[in-house]
Amino acid sequence: MSAERAAAAADTAPGAAPPPAPGFDAAWAHPVLGRMWRGQQDRHRLDRRHPWLLDTAVVLFVVCLTLPDLLSGSADSPFGEPDSRDQAPTGVLLAFTLALAVPLWWRRRAPAVTFFVIALVSLGQWSLGIWQPAGISVLISLYTLARQGSLRVLGWAVATAAINLILAVWVMMPVDNPLRGVFFLLGTVTAATAVGLTLRIRQMYLAALEDRARRLEIEHEQRVRLTAAAERSRVAREMHDIVGHNLSVMVSVADGAATLAANRNEQSAEPLRILGDTGRQAMSELRRVLGVLREDQDDVTMLSPQPGIRDLDALLTRVRAAGLRVAYRTVGDLDSLTNGVQLTVYRIVQEALTNTLKHAGTGSAAEVSVTVDATTVRVRVADTGASPDASAPAVAVPRAEGSGHGLVGIRQRAAMYGGSVTIGPRDTGHGWTVDVALDASSAPAPSASGERLP
C-alpha cells in the first residue's frame, strides 16, 4: 500500500505531467502518430506550392515499376501464362508504357479525360496480348476520378473499367481460370473507387467542419457587436430621458431667472445668462454623445430602481418650477398597472413635457391626463404653444411630427405594449398634442435578442 500511495503522490505532485487521457485521445498523443501527422501537413503544404512534383513522381513510379520487365525481356502475366511481350518489339512495349504513364501527369487537372485515355490504351495493349505492370495506371486514374472528378462520370468510368477487364480476361488474354481473374481484378477496381470516395467524403467533412467553425466565429463576433450596440442604445435612452430632461429644466429656470433679474436691474442677470448658455452647450454636447452611442435597436435591459406613475408628482413639480403651468389629472386605479407600464407612462410624460419646454418655452401651459380602465392606459399631454408675450424657448427648434430621438422613443415604448401613438398639432391650431394608448393586458414584445423589454 505504501508503494501505491507513493506512486499516487508522485503522479499528483506539483509540476508533474498529467496522465494521458484514455482512449482515442491517448492514441493521438503518441509521438509516432504526431510525427506522421506533421509529415502529412508538410507534404500538403509542399503539394500546394509545387503541385507538379507529385504528378511527376507518380509518372516516374509507374515507369520504374515497368522498367525491370522491359529490360529483362521476359515476364509472366498475373495469371501464370507467358504473355506475348517476347514477340512484341521493345519499342512497342516502351510506347505502351509511356502512353499509360504520361497521362497521369494531368490526372488532377482533367481526371475524366485522363481515365478514358488510359482505359483506351489499356484495351489496345490487351488486345495484342500484352500485360504490363504499367496497367496500374487504370487504378490510379480511377482513384483520382473518384476523389476529385464528377460523380456522374465516375459511374460510367467504373462500368468502362469493369467491361474492359472482363473482355481482357475472357476474350483477349490466355487465362486458365477466368472467373478467378475477373473476381480479383474487379476487386482492385472496387478498392480504388472506394478509397477515392472515402478520402473525398473525409475532405468534404473536414471542409464542413472548417466552415462551421468560421460561421460560429462570425456569429460570436456579431453577438458581441449586438450586445455592445444594445448597451449603447440603453445608455443613450436613459441619458436622453434623465439627463436631457433635467438639463432642459435647468436651462429654462436659468433663462426665466435671467429675464426676471434683467427686468429688475439686478447684478445676477449676467451670471444667470452664463448658466443658461452653459446648459445649452451641455445639451449640445449630450446630443453629440448620444449620436455616437445610439443605434436603431430596442432597449433590452432595465435600470433599477425605475420611476413609476407615483413619481410624476415630483416630475411635475420640477417642470412647474421651470415656469411651465401644468394641470395633472388621473382616472382609474393606477396601482394596478405593472412596473413596466408605469415606467412607460412616466417616460412618455417626461419626454412630452421636455419637448414642450424646449419648443414652446416657459410661458405656455400643458395638460397631462392618465386614464386607466380594464385593458387600456391612455396618456395625453397637450400644450398651448408659445404665447406671444412669453420668453423665447431655450432651444428654438421647430417641431415636426416624428422628429428627434424623443418622439421615436415614445413610439418604441408604446409599441412594446401594442399601443398606438398620435403626435401632432392640436385641432385649435395652437399647441401640440401627444396622445398614446397602451394595451395594459399585453406583455412587452420580444426584442431582437429574444429577451423581454421592460
Coordinates of C-alpha atoms in Angstrom, one line a residue:
M1 CA 0.0 0.0 0.0
S2 CA 2.9 2.4 0.8
A3 CA 4.3 1.9 -2.7
E4 CA 0.9 2.6 -4.3
R5 CA 0.5 5.8 -2.2
A6 CA 4.0 6.9 -3.2
A7 CA 3.2 6.4 -6.8
A8 CA -0.1 8.3 -6.5
A9 CA 1.7 11.1 -4.7
A10 CA 4.3 11.3 -7.4
D11 CA 1.6 11.5 -10.1
T12 CA -0.2 14.3 -8.3
A13 CA 2.9 16.2 -7.2
P14 CA 3.1 19.9 -8.3
G15 CA 4.8 20.2 -11.7
A16 CA 4.2 16.6 -12.6
A17 CA 2.9 16.0 -16.1
P18 CA -0.8 14.9 -16.1
P19 CA -1.5 11.3 -17.1
P20 CA -2.6 10.9 -20.7
A21 CA -6.3 10.8 -21.4
P22 CA -7.6 7.2 -22.0
G23 CA -8.9 6.1 -25.3
F24 CA -8.7 7.8 -28.7
D25 CA -7.1 11.0 -27.3
A26 CA -4.2 9.0 -25.8
A27 CA -3.6 7.2 -29.1
W28 CA -3.3 10.6 -30.9
A29 CA -0.9 11.8 -28.3
H30 CA 1.6 9.1 -29.3
P31 CA 4.8 10.6 -30.7
V32 CA 4.8 8.4 -33.8
L33 CA 1.4 9.5 -34.8
G34 CA 2.4 13.1 -34.1
R35 CA 5.3 12.8 -36.5
M36 CA 3.1 11.2 -39.1
W37 CA 0.6 14.0 -38.8
R38 CA 3.2 16.7 -39.0
G39 CA 4.8 15.0 -42.0
Q40 CA 1.4 14.8 -43.8
Q41 CA 0.9 18.5 -43.2
D42 CA 4.3 19.3 -44.6
R43 CA 3.6 17.2 -47.7
H44 CA 0.3 19.0 -48.2
R45 CA 2.0 22.4 -47.9
L46 CA 4.6 21.3 -50.4
D47 CA 2.0 20.0 -52.8
R48 CA 0.0 23.3 -52.7
R49 CA 3.2 25.2 -53.5
H50 CA 4.5 22.8 -56.2
P51 CA 1.7 20.5 -57.4
W52 CA 3.8 19.3 -60.4
L53 CA 6.2 17.5 -58.1
L54 CA 3.6 14.9 -57.0
D55 CA 2.3 14.4 -60.6
T56 CA 5.8 13.8 -61.9
A57 CA 6.6 11.4 -59.0
V58 CA 3.5 9.3 -59.9
V59 CA 4.5 9.1 -63.6
L60 CA 8.1 8.1 -62.7
F61 CA 6.8 5.5 -60.3
V62 CA 4.7 3.8 -63.0
V63 CA 7.6 3.9 -65.4
C64 CA 10.1 2.5 -62.9
L65 CA 7.6 -0.2 -62.0
T66 CA 7.6 -1.5 -65.6
L67 CA 11.2 -0.8 -66.4
P68 CA 12.7 -4.0 -64.9
D69 CA 10.4 -6.2 -67.1
L70 CA 11.3 -4.2 -70.2
L71 CA 15.0 -4.7 -69.5
S72 CA 14.7 -8.4 -68.7
G73 CA 12.7 -9.1 -71.9
S74 CA 10.6 -11.9 -70.3
A75 CA 7.9 -11.9 -67.6
D76 CA 4.7 -13.7 -66.7
S77 CA 1.3 -12.3 -66.6
P78 CA -0.6 -12.2 -63.3
F79 CA -2.4 -15.4 -64.4
G80 CA 0.6 -17.6 -64.7
E81 CA 0.7 -17.8 -68.5
P82 CA 3.5 -16.3 -70.6
D83 CA 2.3 -13.2 -72.4
S84 CA 3.3 -12.1 -75.9
R85 CA 5.8 -9.5 -74.9
D86 CA 8.6 -11.8 -76.1
Q87 CA 7.1 -11.5 -79.6
A88 CA 6.4 -7.7 -79.3
P89 CA 9.2 -5.3 -80.1
T90 CA 10.7 -3.4 -77.2
G91 CA 9.8 -0.1 -78.8
V92 CA 6.1 -1.1 -78.8
L93 CA 6.3 -2.1 -75.1
L94 CA 8.0 1.2 -74.2
A95 CA 5.4 3.1 -76.2
F96 CA 2.6 1.4 -74.3
T97 CA 4.3 2.1 -71.0
L98 CA 4.7 5.8 -71.8
A99 CA 1.1 6.0 -73.1
L100 CA -0.1 4.6 -69.8
A101 CA 2.1 6.6 -67.5
V102 CA 2.4 10.1 -69.1
P103 CA -1.4 10.9 -69.0
L104 CA -1.2 10.6 -65.2
W105 CA 0.6 13.9 -65.1
W106 CA -2.8 15.6 -65.9
R107 CA -4.9 13.3 -63.7
R108 CA -5.8 16.0 -61.1
R109 CA -6.5 18.7 -63.7
A110 CA -8.6 16.5 -66.0
P111 CA -9.4 13.3 -64.2
A112 CA -12.2 12.1 -66.5
V113 CA -10.2 12.6 -69.7
T114 CA -7.1 11.0 -68.2
F115 CA -9.0 7.9 -67.2
F116 CA -10.7 7.3 -70.5
V117 CA -7.4 7.8 -72.4
I118 CA -5.6 5.3 -70.2
A119 CA -8.6 2.9 -70.5
L120 CA -8.4 3.1 -74.2
V121 CA -4.6 2.5 -74.3
S122 CA -5.0 -0.5 -71.9
L123 CA -7.7 -2.0 -74.1
G124 CA -5.3 -1.7 -77.0
Q125 CA -2.4 -3.4 -75.4
W126 CA -4.7 -6.2 -74.0
S127 CA -6.0 -6.8 -77.5
L128 CA -2.3 -7.5 -78.5
G129 CA -2.0 -10.0 -75.6
I130 CA 0.4 -7.6 -73.7
W131 CA 0.0 -7.3 -69.9
Q132 CA 2.4 -4.8 -68.2
P133 CA 2.7 -3.5 -64.6
A134 CA 2.0 -0.1 -66.1
G135 CA -1.6 -1.2 -66.2
I136 CA -1.8 0.1 -62.6
S137 CA -2.4 3.5 -64.2
V138 CA -6.0 2.4 -64.7
L139 CA -6.5 2.1 -60.9
I140 CA -4.6 5.3 -60.2
S141 CA -6.7 7.3 -62.6
L142 CA -9.9 5.7 -61.4
Y143 CA -8.9 6.6 -57.8
T144 CA -8.3 10.2 -58.8
L145 CA -11.6 10.4 -60.6
A146 CA -13.4 9.1 -57.5
R147 CA -11.7 11.6 -55.3
Q148 CA -11.8 14.8 -57.4
G149 CA -13.9 14.2 -60.5
S150 CA -17.6 14.2 -61.3
L151 CA -19.6 11.5 -59.6
R152 CA -21.8 11.1 -62.6
V153 CA -18.8 10.4 -64.8
L154 CA -17.5 8.1 -62.1
G155 CA -20.3 5.6 -62.7
W156 CA -19.5 5.4 -66.4
A157 CA -15.8 5.1 -65.6
V158 CA -16.3 2.1 -63.3
A159 CA -18.6 0.4 -65.8
T160 CA -15.9 1.0 -68.5
A161 CA -13.1 -0.4 -66.3
A162 CA -15.2 -3.5 -65.5
I163 CA -16.1 -4.2 -69.1
N164 CA -12.5 -3.8 -70.2
L165 CA -11.3 -6.2 -67.6
I166 CA -13.9 -8.8 -68.4
L167 CA -13.1 -8.6 -72.1
A168 CA -9.4 -8.8 -71.3
V169 CA -9.8 -11.9 -69.1
W170 CA -12.4 -13.8 -71.1
V171 CA -11.5 -12.8 -74.7
M172 CA -8.1 -11.2 -75.1
M173 CA -5.7 -12.8 -72.6
P174 CA -5.0 -16.6 -72.2
V175 CA -6.2 -17.3 -68.7
D176 CA -6.6 -20.7 -67.0
N177 CA -9.3 -19.6 -64.6
P178 CA -11.2 -16.6 -66.0
L179 CA -13.7 -16.5 -63.1
R180 CA -11.0 -16.1 -60.5
G181 CA -9.2 -13.5 -62.6
V182 CA -12.4 -11.4 -63.1
F183 CA -13.0 -11.6 -59.3
F184 CA -9.6 -10.3 -58.3
L185 CA -9.4 -7.6 -61.0
L186 CA -12.9 -6.3 -60.2
G187 CA -11.9 -6.3 -56.5
T188 CA -9.0 -3.9 -57.3
V189 CA -11.3 -1.6 -59.3
T190 CA -13.7 -1.6 -56.3
A191 CA -10.9 -0.9 -53.9
A192 CA -9.5 2.0 -55.9
T193 CA -13.0 3.5 -56.2
A194 CA -13.8 3.0 -52.5
V195 CA -10.5 4.6 -51.4
G196 CA -11.1 7.6 -53.6
L197 CA -14.7 8.1 -52.4
T198 CA -13.6 7.6 -48.7
L199 CA -11.0 10.3 -49.0
R200 CA -13.4 12.6 -50.9
I201 CA -16.0 12.2 -48.1
R202 CA -13.4 12.9 -45.5
Q203 CA -12.2 16.0 -47.3
M204 CA -15.8 17.3 -47.5
Y205 CA -16.4 16.5 -43.9
L206 CA -13.3 18.5 -42.8
A207 CA -14.3 21.4 -45.1
A208 CA -17.8 21.4 -43.5
L209 CA -16.2 21.5 -40.0
E210 CA -14.0 24.4 -41.0
D211 CA -16.9 26.2 -42.5
R212 CA -18.9 25.6 -39.3
A213 CA -16.1 26.9 -37.2
R214 CA -15.8 30.0 -39.3
R215 CA -19.6 30.6 -39.0
L216 CA -19.5 30.1 -35.3
E217 CA -16.7 32.6 -35.0
I218 CA -18.6 35.1 -37.1
E219 CA -21.8 34.6 -35.1
H220 CA -19.8 35.1 -31.9
E221 CA -18.4 38.4 -33.2
Q222 CA -21.9 39.5 -34.3
R223 CA -23.3 38.6 -31.0
V224 CA -20.6 40.7 -29.2
R225 CA -21.4 43.6 -31.5
L226 CA -25.1 43.3 -30.9
T227 CA -24.6 43.2 -27.2
A228 CA -22.4 46.3 -27.3
A229 CA -24.9 48.1 -29.5
A230 CA -27.8 47.2 -27.2
E231 CA -25.8 48.5 -24.3
R232 CA -25.0 51.8 -26.1
S233 CA -28.7 52.1 -27.0
R234 CA -29.7 51.6 -23.4
V235 CA -27.2 54.2 -22.2
A236 CA -28.3 56.7 -24.8
R237 CA -32.0 56.1 -24.0
E238 CA -31.5 56.6 -20.2
M239 CA -29.3 59.6 -20.8
H240 CA -31.8 61.2 -23.0
D241 CA -34.7 60.5 -20.7
I242 CA -33.0 61.6 -17.5
V243 CA -30.0 63.9 -18.2
G244 CA -31.7 65.6 -21.1
H245 CA -34.8 66.3 -19.2
N246 CA -33.0 67.7 -16.2
L247 CA -30.8 69.9 -18.3
S248 CA -33.9 71.3 -20.1
V249 CA -35.4 72.2 -16.8
M250 CA -32.2 73.8 -15.6
V251 CA -31.8 75.9 -18.7
S252 CA -35.4 77.0 -18.6
V253 CA -35.2 78.0 -15.0
A254 CA -31.9 79.9 -15.7
D255 CA -33.4 81.8 -18.6
G256 CA -36.5 82.7 -16.7
A257 CA -34.5 83.9 -13.7
A258 CA -32.1 85.9 -16.0
T259 CA -35.1 87.6 -17.6
L260 CA -36.6 88.5 -14.3
A261 CA -33.3 89.7 -12.9
A262 CA -32.7 91.9 -16.0
N263 CA -36.2 93.5 -15.6
R264 CA -35.3 94.3 -12.0
N265 CA -31.8 95.6 -12.9
E266 CA -30.2 93.0 -10.6
Q267 CA -26.5 92.1 -11.0
S268 CA -27.3 88.4 -11.1
A269 CA -28.7 88.6 -14.6
E270 CA -25.4 88.1 -16.3
P271 CA -24.3 85.0 -14.3
L272 CA -27.8 83.5 -14.9
R273 CA -27.4 84.1 -18.7
I274 CA -24.0 82.4 -18.5
L275 CA -25.6 79.5 -16.6
G276 CA -28.2 79.2 -19.3
D277 CA -25.7 79.3 -22.1
T278 CA -23.6 76.7 -20.4
G279 CA -26.6 74.4 -20.0
R280 CA -27.4 74.8 -23.7
Q281 CA -23.8 73.9 -24.6
A282 CA -24.0 70.9 -22.3
M283 CA -27.2 69.8 -24.1
S284 CA -25.5 70.2 -27.5
E285 CA -22.6 68.0 -26.3
L286 CA -25.1 65.5 -24.9
R287 CA -26.8 65.2 -28.3
R288 CA -23.4 64.7 -29.9
V289 CA -22.5 61.9 -27.5
L290 CA -25.9 60.3 -28.0
G291 CA -25.4 60.3 -31.7
V292 CA -22.3 58.2 -31.2
L293 CA -23.9 55.8 -28.7
R294 CA -27.4 55.5 -30.1
E295 CA -28.3 52.8 -32.7
D296 CA -31.7 51.7 -34.0
Q297 CA -32.1 48.9 -31.5
D298 CA -34.6 48.2 -28.8
D299 CA -33.8 48.6 -25.1
V300 CA -33.0 45.2 -23.8
T301 CA -32.2 45.8 -20.2
M302 CA -33.9 47.8 -17.3
L303 CA -32.2 50.0 -14.8
S304 CA -33.1 49.6 -11.1
P305 CA -34.8 51.3 -9.5
Q306 CA -37.1 52.7 -12.2
P307 CA -39.6 55.5 -11.8
G308 CA -43.3 54.9 -11.8
I309 CA -46.6 56.8 -12.1
R310 CA -46.3 58.0 -8.5
D311 CA -43.1 59.7 -9.4
L312 CA -45.0 62.0 -11.8
D313 CA -45.8 64.4 -8.9
A314 CA -42.1 65.1 -8.4
L315 CA -41.5 65.4 -12.1
L316 CA -44.4 67.9 -12.5
T317 CA -43.1 69.9 -9.5
R318 CA -39.7 70.4 -11.3
V319 CA -41.5 71.4 -14.5
R320 CA -43.7 73.9 -12.8
A321 CA -40.6 75.4 -11.1
A322 CA -39.1 75.9 -14.6
G323 CA -42.1 78.2 -15.4
L324 CA -44.4 75.8 -17.3
R325 CA -48.0 75.7 -16.0
V326 CA -49.1 72.0 -15.8
A327 CA -52.5 70.6 -14.9
Y328 CA -52.5 66.9 -13.9
R329 CA -55.5 64.6 -13.9
T330 CA -55.8 60.8 -13.4
V331 CA -58.7 58.4 -13.8
G332 CA -58.8 54.8 -12.7
D333 CA -56.7 52.5 -10.5
L334 CA -53.1 53.5 -11.2
D335 CA -51.6 51.0 -8.7
S336 CA -53.0 48.0 -10.7
L337 CA -50.5 48.7 -13.5
T338 CA -47.3 46.7 -13.8
N339 CA -43.9 48.2 -13.3
G340 CA -43.2 48.1 -17.0
V341 CA -46.4 50.0 -17.9
Q342 CA -45.8 52.6 -15.2
L343 CA -42.2 53.2 -16.4
T344 CA -43.5 53.6 -20.0
V345 CA -46.1 56.1 -18.8
Y346 CA -43.6 58.1 -16.9
R347 CA -41.1 58.3 -19.8
I348 CA -43.9 59.4 -22.2
V349 CA -45.0 62.2 -19.9
Q350 CA -41.3 63.2 -19.2
E351 CA -40.5 63.3 -22.9
A352 CA -43.6 65.2 -23.9
L353 CA -43.1 67.9 -21.2
T354 CA -39.4 68.2 -22.1
N355 CA -40.4 68.9 -25.7
T356 CA -42.9 71.5 -24.5
L357 CA -40.2 73.3 -22.5
K358 CA -37.8 73.1 -25.4
H359 CA -40.1 74.3 -28.2
A360 CA -42.9 76.3 -26.5
G361 CA -41.0 77.9 -23.7
T362 CA -41.9 78.8 -20.1
G363 CA -44.9 80.9 -21.0
S364 CA -47.1 78.1 -22.2
A365 CA -49.3 75.7 -20.3
A366 CA -49.8 72.0 -20.5
E367 CA -52.4 69.4 -19.5
V368 CA -51.4 65.9 -18.5
S369 CA -54.0 63.2 -18.1
V370 CA -53.6 59.4 -17.4
T371 CA -56.7 57.3 -17.8
V372 CA -56.8 53.6 -16.7
D373 CA -59.6 51.2 -17.5
A374 CA -59.8 47.4 -17.6
T375 CA -57.4 46.8 -20.5
T376 CA -56.2 50.3 -21.8
V377 CA -54.0 53.0 -20.4
R378 CA -54.4 56.4 -22.2
V379 CA -51.8 59.1 -21.8
R380 CA -52.4 62.5 -23.2
V381 CA -50.1 65.5 -22.9
A382 CA -51.3 68.7 -24.7
D383 CA -49.7 72.2 -24.5
T384 CA -51.0 75.6 -25.7
G385 CA -47.8 76.5 -27.6
A386 CA -45.7 79.6 -27.1
S387 CA -47.6 82.7 -26.0
P388 CA -46.8 85.9 -27.9
D389 CA -45.6 87.7 -24.7
A390 CA -43.6 84.8 -23.3
S391 CA -39.9 84.4 -23.2
A392 CA -38.2 82.6 -26.1
P393 CA -37.8 78.8 -25.8
A394 CA -34.4 77.6 -24.5
V395 CA -33.7 75.9 -27.8
A396 CA -35.6 77.3 -30.7
V397 CA -36.1 74.3 -32.9
P398 CA -39.3 74.0 -35.0
R399 CA -41.4 70.9 -34.0
A400 CA -42.1 68.4 -36.7
E401 CA -44.1 65.2 -36.2
G402 CA -41.8 62.2 -35.8
S403 CA -38.6 64.2 -35.4
G404 CA -36.0 63.7 -32.8
H405 CA -35.0 60.7 -30.7
G406 CA -37.6 61.6 -28.0
L407 CA -40.6 61.1 -30.3
V408 CA -39.0 57.9 -31.7
G409 CA -38.5 56.7 -28.1
I410 CA -42.2 57.3 -27.4
R411 CA -43.3 55.2 -30.3
Q412 CA -40.9 52.4 -29.4
R413 CA -42.1 52.3 -25.8
A414 CA -45.7 52.3 -26.9
A415 CA -45.0 49.5 -29.4
M416 CA -43.8 47.3 -26.6
Y417 CA -47.4 47.2 -25.3
G418 CA -49.2 47.1 -28.6
G419 CA -50.1 50.8 -28.3
S420 CA -51.0 53.5 -30.7
V421 CA -49.4 57.0 -30.8
T422 CA -50.8 60.2 -32.2
I423 CA -48.4 63.2 -32.2
G424 CA -49.1 66.5 -33.9
P425 CA -50.6 70.0 -33.7
R426 CA -53.8 70.5 -31.8
D427 CA -57.1 71.0 -33.7
T428 CA -57.2 74.6 -32.5
G429 CA -54.1 75.3 -34.4
H430 CA -52.1 76.4 -31.3
G431 CA -50.0 73.9 -29.3
W432 CA -49.0 70.3 -29.6
T433 CA -50.6 67.0 -28.6
V434 CA -49.1 63.7 -27.6
D435 CA -51.8 61.0 -27.3
V436 CA -50.7 57.4 -26.5
A437 CA -53.0 54.4 -25.9
L438 CA -51.4 51.3 -24.3
D439 CA -52.7 47.8 -24.0
A440 CA -52.1 47.1 -20.4
S441 CA -53.1 43.4 -20.7
S442 CA -50.3 42.6 -23.2
A443 CA -46.8 41.6 -22.3
P444 CA -43.8 43.5 -23.7
A445 CA -42.9 42.5 -27.3
P446 CA -39.8 40.3 -27.5
S447 CA -36.7 42.1 -28.6
A448 CA -34.2 41.1 -31.4
S449 CA -32.2 39.1 -28.9
G450 CA -35.2 37.2 -27.6
E451 CA -35.4 39.0 -24.2
R452 CA -38.4 40.8 -23.0
L453 CA -38.4 44.6 -22.9
P454 CA -39.4 46.4 -19.7

